Coordinates of N, CA and C in Angstrom, one line a residue:
X776 N -76.2 151.2 200.9 CA -76.5 151.0 199.5 C -75.5 150.1 198.8
X777 N -74.2 150.3 199.1 CA -73.2 149.5 198.5 C -73.4 148.0 198.8
X778 N -73.8 147.7 200.0 CA -74.1 146.3 200.4 C -75.2 145.7 199.6
X779 N -76.2 146.5 199.4 CA -77.4 146.0 198.6 C -76.9 145.7 197.1
X780 N -76.1 146.5 196.6 CA -75.6 146.3 195.2 C -74.7 145.0 195.2
X781 N -73.9 144.9 196.2 CA -73.0 143.7 196.3 C -73.9 142.5 196.5
X782 N -74.9 142.6 197.3 CA -75.8 141.4 197.6 C -76.5 141.0 196.3
X783 N -77.0 142.0 195.5 CA -77.6 141.6 194.2 C -76.7 140.8 193.3
X784 N -75.5 141.3 193.1 CA -74.6 140.6 192.2 C -74.1 139.3 192.8
X785 N -74.0 139.2 194.1 CA -73.7 138.0 194.8 C -74.8 136.9 194.5
X786 N -76.0 137.4 194.6 CA -77.2 136.5 194.3 C -77.2 136.1 192.9
X787 N -76.9 137.0 192.0 CA -76.8 136.7 190.6 C -75.7 135.6 190.4
X788 N -74.5 135.8 190.9 CA -73.5 134.9 190.7 C -73.8 133.5 191.3
X789 N -74.5 133.4 192.4 CA -74.8 132.2 193.0 C -76.0 131.4 192.3
X790 N -77.0 132.2 191.9 CA -78.3 131.5 191.4 C -78.5 131.6 189.9
X791 N -77.6 132.2 189.2 CA -77.8 132.3 187.7 C -76.6 131.7 187.0
X792 N -76.8 131.0 185.9 CA -75.7 130.6 185.1 C -75.2 131.6 184.1
X793 N -76.0 132.7 184.0 CA -75.6 133.8 183.1 C -74.3 134.5 183.8
X794 N -73.3 134.8 183.0 CA -72.1 135.4 183.6 C -72.4 136.7 184.3
X795 N -71.9 136.8 185.5 CA -72.2 138.0 186.3 C -71.2 139.1 185.9
X796 N -71.8 140.3 185.7 CA -70.9 141.4 185.2 C -70.0 142.0 186.3
X797 N -70.4 141.7 187.5 CA -69.6 142.3 188.6 C -69.4 141.3 189.7
X798 N -68.2 140.7 189.7 CA -67.9 139.7 190.7 C -67.2 140.2 191.9
X799 N -67.9 140.2 193.0 CA -67.3 140.7 194.3 C -68.1 140.0 195.5
X800 N -67.4 139.5 196.4 CA -68.0 138.9 197.6 C -67.8 139.8 198.8
X801 N -68.9 140.1 199.5 CA -68.9 140.9 200.7 C -69.7 140.1 201.7
X802 N -69.0 139.6 202.7 CA -69.6 138.7 203.7 C -70.7 139.5 204.5
X803 N -70.5 140.8 204.7 CA -71.5 141.6 205.4 C -72.8 141.7 204.6
X804 N -72.8 141.5 203.3 CA -74.0 141.6 202.4 C -74.7 140.3 202.3
X805 N -74.1 139.2 202.8 CA -74.7 137.9 202.7 C -76.1 137.8 203.2
X806 N -76.5 138.3 204.3 CA -77.9 138.2 204.8 C -78.9 138.9 203.9
X807 N -78.4 139.8 203.0 CA -79.3 140.5 202.1 C -79.6 139.7 200.8
X808 N -78.9 138.6 200.6 CA -79.0 137.9 199.3 C -80.4 137.3 199.1
X809 N -81.0 136.8 200.1 CA -82.3 136.2 200.0 C -83.4 137.3 199.6
X810 N -83.1 138.5 200.1 CA -84.1 139.6 199.7 C -83.9 140.0 198.3
X811 N -82.7 139.7 197.7 CA -82.5 140.1 196.3 C -82.9 139.0 195.3
X812 N -83.4 137.9 195.8 CA -83.8 136.8 194.9 C -84.9 137.2 193.9
X813 N -85.9 138.0 194.3 CA -86.9 138.5 193.3 C -86.3 139.2 192.1
X814 N -85.2 140.0 192.4 CA -84.6 140.7 191.3 C -83.9 139.7 190.3
X815 N -83.3 138.6 190.8 CA -82.8 137.6 190.0 C -83.9 136.9 189.2
X816 N -85.1 136.7 189.9 CA -86.3 136.2 189.2 C -86.7 137.1 188.1
X817 N -86.5 138.4 188.2 CA -86.9 139.3 187.1 C -86.0 139.0 185.9
X818 N -84.7 138.7 186.1 CA -83.9 138.3 184.9 C -84.4 137.1 184.3
X819 N -84.7 136.0 185.1 CA -85.1 134.8 184.6 C -86.5 135.0 183.8
X820 N -87.4 135.7 184.5 CA -88.7 136.0 183.8 C -88.6 136.8 182.6
X821 N -87.6 137.8 182.6 CA -87.4 138.5 181.3 C -86.9 137.7 180.2
X822 N -86.0 136.8 180.5 CA -85.5 135.9 179.4 C -86.6 134.9 178.9
X823 N -87.5 134.5 179.9 CA -88.6 133.6 179.5 C -89.6 134.3 178.6
X824 N -89.9 135.5 179.0 CA -90.9 136.3 178.2 C -90.3 136.6 176.8
X825 N -89.0 136.9 176.8 CA -88.3 137.3 175.5 C -88.3 136.1 174.6
X826 N -88.0 134.9 175.1 CA -88.1 133.7 174.3 C -89.5 133.4 173.8
X827 N -90.5 133.6 174.6 CA -91.9 133.4 174.2 C -92.3 134.4 173.1
X828 N -91.7 135.6 173.2 CA -92.1 136.6 172.2 C -91.3 136.5 170.9
X829 N -90.0 136.0 171.0 CA -89.1 136.1 169.8 C -89.1 134.8 169.0
X830 N -89.5 133.7 169.6 CA -89.3 132.4 169.0 C -90.5 131.6 168.5
X831 N -91.7 132.2 168.4 CA -92.8 131.4 167.9 C -92.7 130.9 166.5
X832 N -91.7 131.4 165.7 CA -91.6 130.9 164.4 C -90.9 129.6 164.3
X833 N -90.4 129.1 165.4 CA -89.8 127.7 165.4 C -90.9 126.7 165.3
X834 N -90.5 125.5 164.9 CA -91.5 124.4 164.9 C -92.1 124.3 166.3
X835 N -93.4 124.0 166.4 CA -94.1 124.0 167.7 C -93.4 123.2 168.8
X836 N -93.0 122.0 168.4 CA -92.4 121.1 169.4 C -91.1 121.7 169.9
X837 N -90.3 122.3 169.0 CA -89.0 122.9 169.4 C -89.3 124.1 170.3
X838 N -90.2 124.9 169.9 CA -90.6 126.1 170.6 C -91.0 125.7 172.1
X839 N -91.8 124.7 172.2 CA -92.2 124.2 173.5 C -91.1 123.7 174.3
X840 N -90.1 123.0 173.7 CA -88.9 122.5 174.4 C -88.1 123.7 174.9
X841 N -87.9 124.7 174.1 CA -87.1 125.9 174.5 C -87.7 126.6 175.7
X842 N -89.0 126.8 175.6 CA -89.7 127.5 176.7 C -89.7 126.6 178.0
X843 N -89.8 125.3 177.8 CA -89.8 124.5 179.0 C -88.4 124.5 179.7
X844 N -87.4 124.7 178.9 CA -86.0 124.7 179.4 C -85.4 126.0 179.8
X845 N -86.0 127.1 179.4 CA -85.4 128.4 179.7 C -85.1 128.7 181.1
X846 N -86.0 128.5 182.1 CA -85.7 128.8 183.5 C -84.7 127.8 184.0
X847 N -84.6 126.6 183.5 CA -83.6 125.7 184.0 C -82.2 126.0 183.5
X848 N -82.2 126.4 182.2 CA -80.9 126.8 181.6 C -80.4 128.1 182.2
X849 N -81.3 129.1 182.5 CA -80.8 130.3 183.1 C -80.2 130.2 184.5
X850 N -80.7 129.2 185.2 CA -80.2 128.9 186.5 C -79.1 127.8 186.6
X851 N -78.7 127.3 185.4 CA -77.7 126.2 185.5 C -78.2 125.0 186.1
X852 N -79.5 124.7 186.0 CA -80.2 123.5 186.6 C -80.0 123.4 188.1
X853 N -79.7 124.6 188.7 CA -79.5 124.6 190.2 C -80.7 124.1 191.0
X854 N -81.9 124.7 190.7 CA -83.1 124.4 191.4 C -83.6 123.0 191.0
X855 N -83.4 122.6 189.7 CA -83.8 121.3 189.3 C -83.0 120.2 190.0
X856 N -81.8 120.5 190.3 CA -81.0 119.6 191.1 C -81.6 119.3 192.5
X857 N -82.1 120.4 193.1 CA -82.8 120.3 194.4 C -84.0 119.5 194.3
X858 N -84.8 119.8 193.2 CA -86.0 119.0 192.9 C -85.7 117.5 192.9
X859 N -84.7 117.1 192.2 CA -84.4 115.7 192.0 C -83.9 115.1 193.3
X860 N -83.1 115.9 194.1 CA -82.6 115.4 195.4 C -83.8 115.1 196.4
X861 N -84.7 116.1 196.4 CA -85.9 115.9 197.3 C -86.8 114.7 196.9
X862 N -87.0 114.6 195.6 CA -87.8 113.5 195.1 C -87.1 112.1 195.5
X863 N -85.8 112.0 195.3 CA -85.1 110.8 195.8 C -85.3 110.6 197.3
X864 N -85.2 111.6 198.1 CA -85.2 111.4 199.5 C -86.7 111.1 200.0
X865 N -87.6 111.9 199.5 CA -89.0 111.7 200.0 C -89.6 110.4 199.5
X866 N -89.4 110.1 198.2 CA -90.1 108.9 197.7 C -89.4 107.6 198.1
X867 N -88.3 107.7 198.8 CA -87.7 106.5 199.3 C -88.5 105.9 200.5
X868 N -89.3 106.8 201.1 CA -90.2 106.4 202.2 C -89.5 105.7 203.3
X869 N -88.3 106.2 203.6 CA -87.5 105.6 204.7 C -87.7 106.5 205.9
X870 N -87.0 106.2 207.0 CA -87.1 107.0 208.2 C -86.4 108.3 208.0
X871 N -86.7 109.3 208.9 CA -86.2 110.7 208.7 C -84.7 110.7 208.5
X872 N -83.9 110.1 209.3 CA -82.5 110.1 209.2 C -82.0 109.6 207.9
X873 N -82.6 108.5 207.4 CA -82.2 108.0 206.1 C -82.6 109.0 205.0
X874 N -83.8 109.6 205.1 CA -84.2 110.5 204.0 C -83.2 111.7 204.0
X875 N -82.8 112.1 205.1 CA -81.8 113.2 205.1 C -80.4 112.8 204.5
X876 N -80.0 111.6 204.8 CA -78.8 111.1 204.1 C -78.9 111.1 202.6
X877 N -80.1 110.6 202.2 CA -80.3 110.5 200.7 C -80.3 111.9 200.1
X878 N -80.9 112.9 200.8 CA -81.0 114.2 200.3 C -79.6 114.8 200.1
X879 N -78.6 114.4 200.9 CA -77.2 114.9 200.8 C -76.4 114.1 199.8
X880 N -76.9 112.9 199.4 CA -76.2 112.0 198.6 C -76.0 112.6 197.1
X881 N -74.8 112.7 196.6 CA -74.6 113.2 195.3 C -75.1 112.3 194.1
X882 N -75.3 111.0 194.4 CA -75.8 110.1 193.4 C -77.2 110.3 193.0
X883 N -77.5 110.1 191.8 CA -78.9 110.3 191.2 C -79.6 108.9 191.2
X884 N -80.8 108.9 191.9 CA -81.5 107.7 192.0 C -82.7 107.6 191.0
X885 N -83.3 106.4 191.0 CA -84.4 106.2 190.1 C -85.6 107.2 190.2
X886 N -85.9 107.5 191.5 CA -87.0 108.4 191.7 C -86.8 109.8 191.1
X887 N -85.5 110.2 191.2 CA -85.2 111.5 190.7 C -85.3 111.5 189.2
X888 N -84.9 110.5 188.5 CA -84.9 110.4 187.1 C -86.4 110.3 186.6
X889 N -87.2 109.5 187.3 CA -88.6 109.4 186.9 C -89.3 110.7 187.1
X890 N -89.1 111.4 188.2 CA -89.8 112.7 188.5 C -89.3 113.7 187.5
X891 N -88.0 113.8 187.2 CA -87.5 114.7 186.2 C -88.2 114.5 184.8
X892 N -88.3 113.2 184.4 CA -88.9 112.9 183.1 C -90.4 113.3 183.1
X893 N -91.1 113.1 184.1 CA -92.5 113.5 184.2 C -92.6 115.0 184.2
X894 N -91.8 115.7 184.9 CA -91.8 117.2 184.9 C -91.5 117.8 183.6
X895 N -90.5 117.3 182.9 CA -90.1 117.8 181.6 C -91.2 117.5 180.6
X896 N -91.8 116.3 180.6 CA -92.9 116.0 179.7 C -94.1 116.9 180.0
X897 N -94.4 117.1 181.2 CA -95.6 117.9 181.6 C -95.4 119.4 181.2
X898 N -94.2 119.9 181.4 CA -93.9 121.3 181.1 C -93.9 121.5 179.6
X899 N -93.3 120.5 178.9 CA -93.3 120.6 177.4 C -94.7 120.5 176.8
X900 N -95.5 119.6 177.4 CA -96.9 119.5 176.9 C -97.7 120.8 177.1
X901 N -97.5 121.5 178.2 CA -98.2 122.8 178.5 C -97.8 123.8 177.4
X902 N -96.5 124.0 177.2 CA -96.1 125.0 176.2 C -96.4 124.5 174.7
X903 N -96.4 123.3 174.5 CA -96.8 122.8 173.1 C -98.3 123.1 172.8
X904 N -99.1 123.1 173.8 CA -100.5 123.4 173.6 C -100.9 124.8 173.9
X905 N -99.9 125.7 174.1 CA -100.2 127.0 174.7 C -100.8 128.0 173.7
X906 N -100.4 128.0 172.5 CA -100.8 129.1 171.6 C -100.1 130.4 172.0
X907 N -100.8 131.5 171.9 CA -100.2 132.8 172.3 C -100.1 132.9 173.9
X908 N -98.9 133.2 174.4 CA -98.7 133.2 175.8 C -98.6 134.7 176.3
X909 N -99.4 135.0 177.3 CA -99.3 136.4 177.9 C -98.0 136.6 178.5
X910 N -97.3 137.6 178.1 CA -95.9 137.8 178.5 C -95.7 138.3 179.9
X911 N -96.5 139.2 180.3 CA -96.3 139.8 181.6 C -96.5 138.8 182.8
X912 N -97.5 138.0 182.8 CA -97.6 137.0 183.9 C -96.5 136.0 183.8
X913 N -96.1 135.6 182.6 CA -95.0 134.6 182.4 C -93.7 135.2 183.1
X914 N -93.4 136.5 182.8 CA -92.2 137.1 183.3 C -92.3 137.3 184.8
X915 N -93.5 137.4 185.4 CA -93.6 137.6 186.8 C -93.7 136.4 187.7
X916 N -93.9 135.2 187.0 CA -93.9 134.0 187.8 C -92.6 133.7 188.5
X917 N -91.4 133.8 187.8 CA -90.2 133.6 188.6 C -89.9 134.6 189.7
X918 N -90.4 135.9 189.5 CA -90.2 136.9 190.5 C -91.0 136.5 191.7
X919 N -92.3 136.2 191.6 CA -93.1 135.9 192.7 C -92.6 134.7 193.4
X920 N -92.3 133.6 192.7 CA -91.8 132.4 193.3 C -90.5 132.6 194.1
X921 N -89.6 133.4 193.5 CA -88.4 133.6 194.2 C -88.5 134.5 195.5
X922 N -89.5 135.4 195.4 CA -89.8 136.1 196.6 C -90.3 135.2 197.7
X923 N -91.1 134.2 197.3 CA -91.5 133.2 198.3 C -90.3 132.5 198.9
X924 N -89.4 132.1 198.0 CA -88.2 131.4 198.4 C -87.4 132.2 199.4
X925 N -87.2 133.5 199.1 CA -86.4 134.3 200.0 C -87.1 134.4 201.4
X926 N -88.4 134.6 201.3 CA -89.2 134.7 202.6 C -89.1 133.4 203.4
X927 N -89.2 132.3 202.7 CA -89.2 131.0 203.3 C -87.9 130.7 204.0
X928 N -86.8 131.0 203.3 CA -85.4 130.8 203.8 C -85.2 131.6 205.1
X929 N -85.7 132.9 205.0 CA -85.5 133.8 206.2 C -86.4 133.5 207.3
X930 N -87.5 132.7 207.1 CA -88.5 132.6 208.1 C -88.6 131.1 208.7
X931 N -88.4 130.1 207.9 CA -88.6 128.8 208.3 C -87.4 128.2 209.0
X932 N -87.6 127.2 209.8 CA -86.5 126.5 210.5 C -85.6 125.8 209.5
X933 N -84.3 126.1 209.5 CA -83.4 125.4 208.5 C -83.0 124.1 209.0
X934 N -82.6 123.2 208.1 CA -81.9 121.9 208.5 C -80.6 122.3 209.0
X935 N -80.1 121.5 209.9 CA -78.8 121.8 210.5 C -77.7 121.7 209.4
X936 N -77.8 120.9 208.4 CA -76.8 120.7 207.4 C -77.0 121.8 206.3
X937 N -78.0 122.6 206.3 CA -78.3 123.6 205.3 C -77.3 124.7 205.3
X938 N -76.9 125.2 204.1 CA -76.1 126.4 204.0 C -76.7 127.6 204.6
X939 N -78.1 127.6 204.8 CA -78.8 128.7 205.3 C -78.9 128.7 206.8
X940 N -78.4 127.7 207.5 CA -78.4 127.6 208.9 C -77.7 128.8 209.5
X941 N -78.3 129.5 210.4 CA -77.7 130.7 211.0 C -77.8 132.0 210.1
X942 N -78.5 131.9 209.0 CA -78.7 133.1 208.1 C -79.8 133.9 208.7
X943 N -79.7 135.2 208.8 CA -80.8 136.0 209.2 C -80.6 137.4 208.6
X944 N -81.7 138.0 208.2 CA -81.7 139.3 207.6 C -82.6 140.3 208.5
X945 N -83.1 139.8 209.6 CA -83.9 140.7 210.4 C -85.3 140.9 209.9
X946 N -86.1 141.5 210.6 CA -87.5 141.7 210.2 C -87.6 142.6 209.0
X947 N -86.7 143.5 208.8 CA -86.7 144.4 207.6 C -86.6 143.5 206.4
X948 N -85.6 142.6 206.4 CA -85.4 141.8 205.2 C -86.6 140.9 204.9
X949 N -87.2 140.4 205.9 CA -88.4 139.6 205.8 C -89.6 140.4 205.2
X950 N -89.7 141.6 205.6 CA -90.8 142.5 205.1 C -90.6 142.8 203.7
X951 N -89.3 143.1 203.3 CA -89.0 143.4 201.9 C -89.3 142.2 201.0
X952 N -88.9 141.0 201.4 CA -89.2 139.8 200.6 C -90.7 139.6 200.5
X953 N -91.4 139.8 201.6 CA -92.9 139.6 201.6 C -93.5 140.6 200.7
X954 N -93.1 141.8 200.7 CA -93.6 142.9 199.9 C -93.4 142.5 198.4
X955 N -92.2 142.1 198.1 CA -91.9 141.7 196.7 C -92.7 140.6 196.2
X956 N -93.0 139.6 197.1 CA -93.8 138.5 196.8 C -95.3 138.9 196.5
X957 N -95.8 139.8 197.3 CA -97.1 140.3 197.2 C -97.3 141.1 195.9
X958 N -96.3 142.0 195.6 CA -96.3 142.9 194.5 C -96.3 142.1 193.2
X959 N -95.3 141.1 193.1 CA -95.2 140.3 191.9 C -96.4 139.4 191.7
X960 N -97.0 138.9 192.8 CA -98.1 138.0 192.6 C -99.4 138.8 192.2
X961 N -99.4 140.1 192.5 CA -100.7 140.8 192.3 C -100.7 141.7 191.1
X962 N -99.6 142.2 190.7 CA -99.6 143.3 189.7 C -100.1 142.8 188.4
X963 N -99.8 141.6 187.9 CA -100.3 141.2 186.7 C -101.8 140.8 186.8
X964 N -102.2 140.4 188.0 CA -103.6 140.1 188.2 C -104.5 141.3 187.9
X965 N -104.0 142.5 188.2 CA -104.8 143.7 188.0 C -105.1 144.0 186.5
X966 N -104.3 143.5 185.6 CA -104.4 143.8 184.2 C -104.7 142.6 183.3
X967 N -104.5 141.4 183.8 CA -104.6 140.3 182.8 C -105.7 139.4 183.1
X968 N -106.6 139.6 184.0 CA -107.7 138.7 184.2 C -107.3 137.4 184.8
X969 N -108.0 136.3 184.4 CA -107.7 135.0 185.0 C -106.2 134.5 184.8
X970 N -105.7 134.9 183.6 CA -104.3 134.4 183.4 C -103.3 135.2 184.3
X971 N -103.7 136.4 184.7 CA -102.9 137.1 185.6 C -102.8 136.5 187.0
X972 N -103.6 135.5 187.3 CA -103.5 134.8 188.6 C -102.3 133.9 188.6
X973 N -101.6 133.7 187.5 CA -100.5 132.7 187.4 C -99.4 132.9 188.5
X974 N -98.9 134.2 188.6 CA -97.9 134.4 189.6 C -98.4 134.1 191.0
X975 N -99.6 134.4 191.3 CA -100.2 134.2 192.7 C -100.3 132.7 192.9
X976 N -100.8 131.9 191.9 CA -100.9 130.5 192.0 C -99.5 129.8 192.1
X977 N -98.5 130.4 191.4 CA -97.1 130.0 191.5 C -96.7 130.1 193.0
X978 N -97.0 131.2 193.6 CA -96.7 131.3 195.1 C -97.4 130.2 195.9
X979 N -98.6 130.0 195.6 CA -99.3 128.9 196.4 C -98.7 127.6 196.1
X980 N -98.3 127.3 194.9 CA -97.6 126.1 194.6 C -96.2 126.0 195.3
X981 N -95.5 127.1 195.4 CA -94.2 127.1 196.1 C -94.5 126.7 197.6
X982 N -95.5 127.4 198.2 CA -95.7 127.2 199.7 C -96.2 125.7 200.0
X983 N -97.0 125.2 199.1 CA -97.5 123.8 199.2 C -96.3 122.9 199.2
X984 N -95.4 123.0 198.2 CA -94.3 122.2 198.0 C -93.3 122.3 199.1
X985 N -93.1 123.6 199.6 CA -92.2 123.9 200.7 C -92.7 123.2 202.0
X986 N -94.0 123.4 202.2 CA -94.6 122.8 203.4 C -94.4 121.2 203.4
X987 N -94.6 120.6 202.2 CA -94.5 119.2 202.1 C -93.0 118.8 202.3
X988 N -92.1 119.5 201.7 CA -90.7 119.1 201.8 C -90.2 119.3 203.3
X989 N -90.6 120.4 203.9 CA -90.2 120.6 205.3 C -90.8 119.6 206.2
X990 N -92.0 119.2 206.0 CA -92.7 118.2 206.8 C -91.9 116.8 206.7
X991 N -91.5 116.5 205.5 CA -90.9 115.2 205.2 C -89.4 115.2 205.7
X992 N -88.8 116.3 205.7 CA -87.3 116.3 206.0 C -87.0 117.2 207.2
X993 N -87.9 117.8 207.8 CA -87.7 118.5 209.1 C -87.1 119.9 209.1
X994 N -87.3 120.6 208.0 CA -86.8 121.9 207.9 C -86.5 122.4 206.5
X995 N -86.1 123.6 206.3 CA -85.9 124.1 205.0 C -84.4 124.0 204.6
X996 N -84.1 123.9 203.4 CA -82.7 123.8 202.9 C -82.7 124.3 201.5
X997 N -81.5 124.5 200.9 CA -81.4 124.9 199.5 C -82.1 123.9 198.6
X998 N -81.9 122.6 198.8 CA -82.6 121.6 198.0 C -84.1 121.7 198.1
X999 N -84.6 121.8 199.3 CA -86.0 121.9 199.5 C -86.6 123.1 198.9
X1000 N -85.9 124.2 199.0 CA -86.4 125.5 198.4 C -86.3 125.3 196.8
X1001 N -85.3 124.7 196.3 CA -85.2 124.4 194.9 C -86.4 123.5 194.4
X1002 N -86.7 122.5 195.2 CA -87.8 121.6 194.9 C -89.1 122.4 194.8
X1003 N -89.3 123.3 195.8 CA -90.6 124.1 195.9 C -90.6 125.1 194.8
X1004 N -89.4 125.7 194.5 CA -89.4 126.7 193.4 C -89.7 126.1 192.1
X1005 N -89.1 125.0 191.8 CA -89.4 124.3 190.5 C -90.9 124.0 190.3
X1006 N -91.5 123.5 191.4 CA -92.9 123.1 191.3 C -93.8 124.4 191.3
X1007 N -93.3 125.5 192.0 CA -94.1 126.7 192.0 C -94.1 127.3 190.6
X1008 N -93.0 127.3 189.9 CA -93.0 127.8 188.5 C -93.8 127.0 187.6
X1009 N -93.8 125.6 187.8 CA -94.6 124.8 187.0 C -96.1 125.0 187.2
X1010 N -96.5 125.2 188.5 CA -97.9 125.5 188.8 C -98.3 126.8 188.2
X1011 N -97.5 127.8 188.3 CA -97.9 129.1 187.6 C -98.0 129.0 186.1
X1012 N -97.1 128.3 185.5 CA -97.3 128.1 184.0 C -98.5 127.3 183.7
X1013 N -98.8 126.3 184.5 CA -100.0 125.5 184.2 C -101.3 126.3 184.3
X1014 N -101.4 127.2 185.3 CA -102.5 128.0 185.4 C -102.6 129.1 184.2
X1015 N -101.4 129.6 183.9 CA -101.3 130.6 182.8 C -101.8 130.0 181.5
X1016 N -101.5 128.8 181.2 CA -101.8 128.2 179.9 C -103.2 127.6 179.9
X1017 N -103.6 126.9 181.0 CA -104.9 126.3 181.1 C -106.0 127.2 181.2
X1018 N -105.8 128.5 181.6 CA -106.9 129.4 181.7 C -107.0 130.4 180.5
X1019 N -106.2 130.1 179.5 CA -106.2 131.0 178.3 C -107.6 130.9 177.6

């Protein structure tokens, strides 16, 4: 149990910009970190739902901007950085070796800037036109998508340069991550009708983006998972708002 607690706070410290209340690193707990990702998603989703509930008195344009930015701010733009890196690499349309070099390049290219601008504009437009937002599905989108991310990292072939190369949590860890993904994706659907499908569609968006990134770059990595996670959250929000 102590290792699971350590793994949760290690995951918090690595994947959230919110100060971690318990800083401790246990190398033995490292394989469990991916299984704890849905719990970190619960924190992000809770903040997202809290902002949607508490801030509708703001001017609509500002309210939309805050909601568009909440998941990015909560994670310190970590996954957004992966989104930009993958956009630069894939849209270069170069050979595989060059795409991988671009993926690891710390410089920001034109493709990354263009894609970031389009993503921000699209997410802002969705929230600007949202009206009243169902809070439960919104809170569960980051949970479901991060469960997908945990399962993908534990299951898919990693890039040799990935920090996840050699990471394994065994079949038990994969089953826990898969169960969390299924639970988060389905529980709001039971109560919320069409809008409750948002976490499930977010999962589908994650897997579609992860498949594309892996196909283009030859395996999974933190950047590719961040790319897929960003698009999965966006897909879930789009369904949540467009089916209202």
